[in-house]
């Protein structure tokens, strides 16, 4: 049955960083400058960090004992992050989307104002998780909206975006919604969960999207494009929209840069999947850095469960030997708490942990 539950998401309204970046670097307000940025480690020589690569075609076509499902299990368990190739999303659509988003963020501010966030509503251009006037701000503008289920969409967004961006967004978010559902079925298989348990938990699902634009900044080592965080999702499908790297993950305590394969998706385990898998899979902390002279764009599609359900470890994954590591909560309660605080690594999901003696 379709749920009526909706969720109000808000964030304090802040100025546009794209506009700010047009001014000289001497005028960067202190709200953006940080002195506590940990540097990323540079891999030895020309060794780069090789995050696992999963092939969607192999994942869906293999029968029982599919080794790609085992690879998926390993990637979610050991990394919380992997690249997805052969994902089936049309590459022409991806190329069009990249150009259209670039043009969208370059529209004059006068026009972009139509889609700016407003007090009490975090959809549109702006920032997220800004809850106090004195917290540090990210060096980037985002565009956030609810995309699925359709009835929860804000009518001032997708249909009123410039054409052809609105048509590309419709196709892209719909393709990613289907891909997320297919991926979660495989994740259920990898976890040896009952399939119905996953489908019941996800229900109609909920997708939100966040497009990130990080303008260049001369003081790039003193600003953060996107504060270290884990995503509060089941899974996130991330696409880097241009040729500028900047995504970093915290691997074994150290920040390391990710170099995505062209047009591959980067998929990461979110906090809700960590809870549902009873900690077998772990959401990974990541951040967006800023380049000194180049702007960077990325597109994150967040996929979570229906809003009118409950979350907690899947009953089939709990036993006497593996007791529940997380408390149960309604999905609404989970999100309400999330949006009431600033982003701070994995601190929020940790509040759901049950102390083990
Ligand atoms: O820009 C990136 O690569 C990371 C984006 C991200 O983590 C997010 O939007 O949640
Ligand atoms: Fe993220």
XYZ file of C-alpha atoms and ligand atoms in Angstrom:
368
model
C 0.000 0.000 0.000
C 1.283 3.477 -0.811
C 2.382 5.378 2.239
C 1.292 8.900 3.008
C 4.304 9.561 5.197
C 6.430 12.493 4.175
C 9.439 14.079 5.726
C 10.310 17.702 6.242
C 13.950 18.418 5.668
C 15.380 21.820 6.434
C 18.750 23.520 6.586
C 19.600 27.153 7.290
C 19.699 29.180 4.097
C 23.266 30.181 3.173
C 24.874 32.227 0.361
C 25.962 30.741 -2.959
C 29.579 29.563 -2.998
C 29.572 29.633 -6.811
C 28.963 33.393 -6.520
C 31.452 33.818 -3.680
C 34.159 32.076 -5.712
C 33.876 34.778 -8.366
C 35.304 37.244 -5.845
C 38.969 37.427 -4.836
C 40.406 34.848 -2.446
C 41.304 37.532 0.104
C 37.614 37.887 0.800
C 36.875 34.255 1.756
C 34.766 34.549 4.898
C 36.131 32.794 7.962
C 33.040 30.570 8.070
C 34.551 28.577 5.209
C 38.138 28.421 6.509
C 39.186 25.435 8.613
C 42.395 24.700 10.414
C 41.679 21.048 11.169
C 41.746 19.429 7.731
C 43.625 16.135 7.800
C 45.714 15.651 4.689
C 45.150 12.655 2.430
C 47.945 10.121 2.084
C 49.606 9.857 -1.290
C 49.970 6.238 -2.346
C 53.600 5.110 -2.892
C 55.006 5.651 -6.376
C 52.307 5.303 -8.965
C 50.303 2.827 -6.974
C 46.724 4.015 -6.761
C 44.085 2.814 -4.396
C 42.181 0.100 -6.178
C 38.692 -0.022 -4.849
C 36.724 -3.154 -5.811
C 35.035 -3.173 -9.219
C 31.740 -5.031 -9.546
C 30.188 -5.944 -12.884
C 26.403 -5.530 -12.816
C 25.902 -7.826 -15.778
C 27.774 -10.661 -14.087
C 25.896 -9.950 -10.876
C 22.442 -10.385 -12.418
C 23.204 -13.113 -14.935
C 25.007 -15.600 -12.699
C 23.102 -18.505 -11.160
C 23.647 -20.038 -7.724
C 27.190 -19.705 -6.310
C 27.748 -16.612 -8.416
C 31.289 -15.433 -7.670
C 30.277 -11.830 -8.415
C 27.887 -11.989 -5.436
C 30.826 -13.099 -3.288
C 32.853 -10.166 -4.614
C 29.962 -7.872 -3.736
C 29.855 -9.270 -0.207
C 33.598 -8.716 0.183
C 33.379 -5.155 -1.191
C 30.535 -4.189 1.163
C 32.196 -5.824 4.155
C 35.796 -4.754 3.723
C 35.333 -1.448 1.908
C 31.749 -0.189 2.124
C 32.526 1.190 -1.290
C 32.896 -0.151 -4.836
C 32.742 0.883 -8.462
C 30.013 -0.523 -10.656
C 30.627 -1.181 -14.331
C 28.269 -2.534 -17.008
C 25.448 -0.900 -15.081
C 23.268 -0.534 -18.152
C 22.609 3.209 -17.858
C 22.939 4.736 -21.317
C 26.244 6.571 -21.770
C 24.653 9.209 -24.047
C 22.247 10.027 -21.232
C 25.207 10.413 -18.870
C 27.036 12.712 -21.277
C 23.945 14.866 -21.826
C 23.276 15.079 -18.130
C 26.833 16.237 -17.427
C 26.599 19.099 -19.930
C 23.101 20.104 -18.807
C 24.064 20.198 -15.129
C 27.122 22.276 -15.894
C 24.905 24.792 -17.718
C 22.333 24.720 -14.904
C 24.877 25.696 -12.243
C 26.230 28.412 -14.557
C 22.848 30.146 -14.947
C 22.792 33.695 -13.615
C 21.963 33.961 -9.934
C 18.795 35.883 -10.803
C 17.458 32.738 -12.460
C 18.804 30.262 -9.942
C 17.012 32.128 -7.160
C 13.740 30.523 -8.329
C 15.079 27.202 -7.128
C 16.907 28.357 -3.996
C 16.154 26.679 -0.666
C 13.770 28.460 1.647
C 13.588 28.422 5.444
C 12.104 25.068 6.406
C 12.663 23.417 3.026
C 16.047 22.040 1.994
C 15.032 21.219 -1.574
C 16.718 23.228 -4.320
C 20.079 25.029 -4.410
C 21.931 25.645 -1.146
C 23.683 23.498 1.450
C 22.597 20.712 3.783
C 22.923 20.048 7.501
C 23.433 23.713 8.378
C 21.846 23.903 11.809
C 23.613 26.810 13.495
C 24.877 30.249 12.518
C 28.392 29.531 13.746
C 29.165 26.135 12.244
C 31.712 25.911 9.415
C 30.266 25.864 5.921
C 31.269 23.729 2.954
C 32.922 25.227 -0.102
C 30.237 24.161 -2.541
C 26.671 24.596 -3.688
C 24.327 21.662 -3.942
C 20.991 21.014 -5.540
C 18.859 18.648 -3.471
C 15.447 17.126 -4.195
C 13.173 14.204 -3.472
C 12.683 12.196 -6.671
C 10.878 8.947 -5.712
C 8.140 8.135 -4.939
C 6.848 10.616 -7.488
C 3.997 11.866 -5.325
C 6.505 13.286 -2.818
C 8.123 15.474 -5.470
C 8.068 19.213 -5.149
C 6.143 20.462 -8.221
C 8.485 23.467 -8.493
C 11.442 21.221 -9.167
C 11.794 18.424 -11.790
C 9.022 19.574 -14.131
C 10.039 23.220 -13.896
C 13.766 22.711 -14.423
C 15.122 23.959 -17.758
C 14.604 21.602 -20.682
C 16.268 19.244 -21.626
C 17.688 18.903 -18.078
C 14.293 18.065 -16.635
C 13.801 15.182 -19.135
C 17.323 13.858 -18.527
C 16.775 14.031 -14.764
C 13.537 12.139 -15.113
C 15.235 9.343 -17.062
C 18.387 9.238 -14.996
C 16.703 9.171 -11.589
C 14.239 6.570 -12.783
C 17.065 4.350 -14.142
C 18.942 4.732 -10.857
C 15.855 3.939 -8.839
C 15.545 0.631 -10.722
C 19.256 -0.031 -10.406
C 19.112 0.558 -6.640
C 16.286 -1.942 -6.277
C 18.181 -4.539 -8.330
C 21.362 -3.910 -6.339
C 19.572 -4.331 -3.019
C 18.190 -7.690 -4.133
C 21.771 -8.792 -4.770
C 22.895 -7.349 -1.450
C 20.170 -9.362 0.298
C 21.518 -12.450 -1.467
C 25.076 -11.596 -0.453
C 23.954 -11.190 3.163
C 21.995 -14.495 3.060
C 18.907 -12.586 4.110
C 15.389 -13.622 3.232
C 14.553 -11.744 -0.006
C 11.083 -10.870 1.326
C 12.663 -9.311 4.367
C 14.498 -6.862 2.150
C 11.528 -6.151 -0.137
C 9.219 -5.612 2.846
C 11.727 -3.299 4.528
C 12.381 -1.249 1.373
C 8.717 -1.148 0.323
C 8.219 1.512 -2.341
C 11.620 2.938 -1.343
C 12.620 6.568 -1.369
C 15.172 8.282 -3.556
C 16.630 11.736 -3.057
C 19.353 13.303 -5.145
C 22.094 15.778 -4.432
C 24.124 17.414 -7.170
C 27.349 18.929 -5.864
C 29.288 21.782 -7.436
C 32.613 22.622 -5.810
C 34.087 25.812 -7.258
C 37.881 26.141 -7.294
C 39.516 27.878 -4.345
C 43.074 29.213 -4.078
C 43.045 28.242 -0.417
C 41.932 24.717 -1.303
C 43.793 23.175 1.652
C 41.842 25.363 4.074
C 38.339 24.696 2.781
C 36.279 21.510 2.582
C 33.903 20.873 -0.316
C 31.864 18.397 1.652
C 32.427 17.692 5.353
C 33.470 14.120 6.292
C 30.329 12.016 6.645
C 28.747 8.689 5.961
C 25.517 8.648 3.957
C 22.321 7.943 5.877
C 21.071 5.608 3.176
C 20.791 1.977 2.310
C 23.023 2.631 -0.698
C 24.218 5.714 -2.568
C 25.031 5.729 -6.274
C 27.549 8.431 -7.030
C 28.640 9.704 -10.430
C 31.546 12.081 -10.863
C 30.331 14.469 -13.531
C 33.611 15.906 -14.775
C 37.225 14.930 -15.012
C 38.313 16.369 -11.696
C 38.934 13.973 -8.805
C 38.183 15.048 -5.250
C 36.324 12.258 -3.517
C 38.268 10.834 -0.579
C 37.415 7.911 1.669
C 38.705 7.108 5.121
C 40.330 3.723 4.688
C 42.000 2.128 7.720
C 42.063 5.522 9.417
C 43.692 7.417 6.540
C 42.164 9.687 3.904
C 42.772 8.406 0.393
C 41.621 9.747 -2.940
C 39.342 7.743 -5.211
C 39.927 7.803 -8.960
C 36.688 6.714 -10.570
C 36.721 4.763 -13.830
C 35.044 6.816 -16.570
C 31.249 6.534 -16.346
C 31.411 3.877 -13.633
C 29.181 4.424 -10.647
C 30.640 4.578 -7.196
C 28.350 2.786 -4.795
C 28.633 3.118 -1.089
C 27.057 1.391 1.862
C 24.988 3.800 3.955
C 24.199 3.893 7.672
C 20.794 2.229 7.253
C 22.379 -0.742 5.482
C 24.980 -0.917 8.254
C 22.144 -1.149 10.779
C 20.077 -3.574 8.707
C 23.055 -5.875 8.122
C 23.700 -5.769 11.885
C 27.137 -4.297 11.284
C 28.287 -6.920 8.779
C 28.498 -4.121 6.214
C 29.792 -0.744 7.337
C 29.059 2.681 5.947
C 32.258 4.406 4.996
C 33.285 7.908 5.878
C 34.046 10.095 2.882
C 34.527 13.761 2.002
C 34.679 16.082 -0.994
C 37.830 18.124 -1.452
C 38.303 21.305 -3.469
C 40.707 21.865 -6.351
C 42.809 25.065 -6.455
C 41.910 25.964 -10.048
C 39.238 23.586 -11.356
C 35.612 23.233 -10.420
C 34.258 19.783 -9.707
C 30.788 18.279 -10.070
C 29.269 15.100 -8.671
C 25.779 13.598 -8.556
C 24.690 11.441 -5.602
C 21.467 9.424 -5.693
C 20.498 8.263 -2.216
C 18.242 5.252 -1.841
C 16.481 4.497 1.412
C 13.522 2.503 2.714
C 9.880 3.585 2.765
C 9.245 6.340 5.265
C 6.459 4.620 7.179
C 8.490 1.621 8.316
C 10.900 0.709 11.052
C 14.578 0.079 10.852
C 16.816 -2.233 12.792
C 18.924 -5.335 12.165
C 17.179 -7.838 9.866
C 15.667 -10.553 12.111
C 17.185 -13.311 9.947
C 20.662 -11.926 10.701
C 20.223 -12.023 14.460
C 20.969 -15.133 16.490
C 22.251 -16.031 19.914
C 25.791 -15.908 18.529
C 25.173 -12.640 16.691
C 22.882 -10.520 18.886
C 21.461 -7.225 17.639
C 24.132 -4.529 17.587
C 21.715 -1.673 16.849
C 18.471 -0.557 18.397
C 15.275 -0.337 16.411
C 13.682 2.986 15.468
C 11.078 4.243 13.069
C 12.486 5.484 9.788
C 10.932 8.881 10.561
C 12.685 9.054 13.941
C 15.981 8.158 12.282
C 15.747 10.962 9.714
C 14.411 13.502 12.174
C 17.469 13.045 14.380
C 19.769 13.125 11.357
C 18.595 16.475 10.053
C 18.700 18.074 13.493
C 22.494 17.897 13.615
C 25.485 18.874 11.572
C 27.423 16.252 9.620
C 30.082 14.688 11.781
C 31.681 11.559 10.396
C 29.824 8.477 11.597
C 28.736 9.992 14.895
C 25.016 9.731 14.137
C 24.844 6.021 13.295
C 26.889 5.338 16.421
C 24.007 6.684 18.550
C 21.972 3.638 17.405
C 24.565 1.133 18.643
C 23.669 -1.111 21.534
C 26.461 -1.299 24.092
C 27.707 -4.913 24.192
C 29.069 -6.179 27.473
O 31.468 14.839 -4.386
C 31.622 13.670 -4.076
O 32.326 12.917 -4.757
C 30.969 13.122 -2.834
C 29.530 13.492 -2.712
C 28.881 12.910 -1.497
O 29.488 12.234 -0.713
C 27.453 13.178 -1.199
O 26.817 13.953 -1.940
O 26.944 12.600 -0.204
Fe 28.186 11.199 0.683
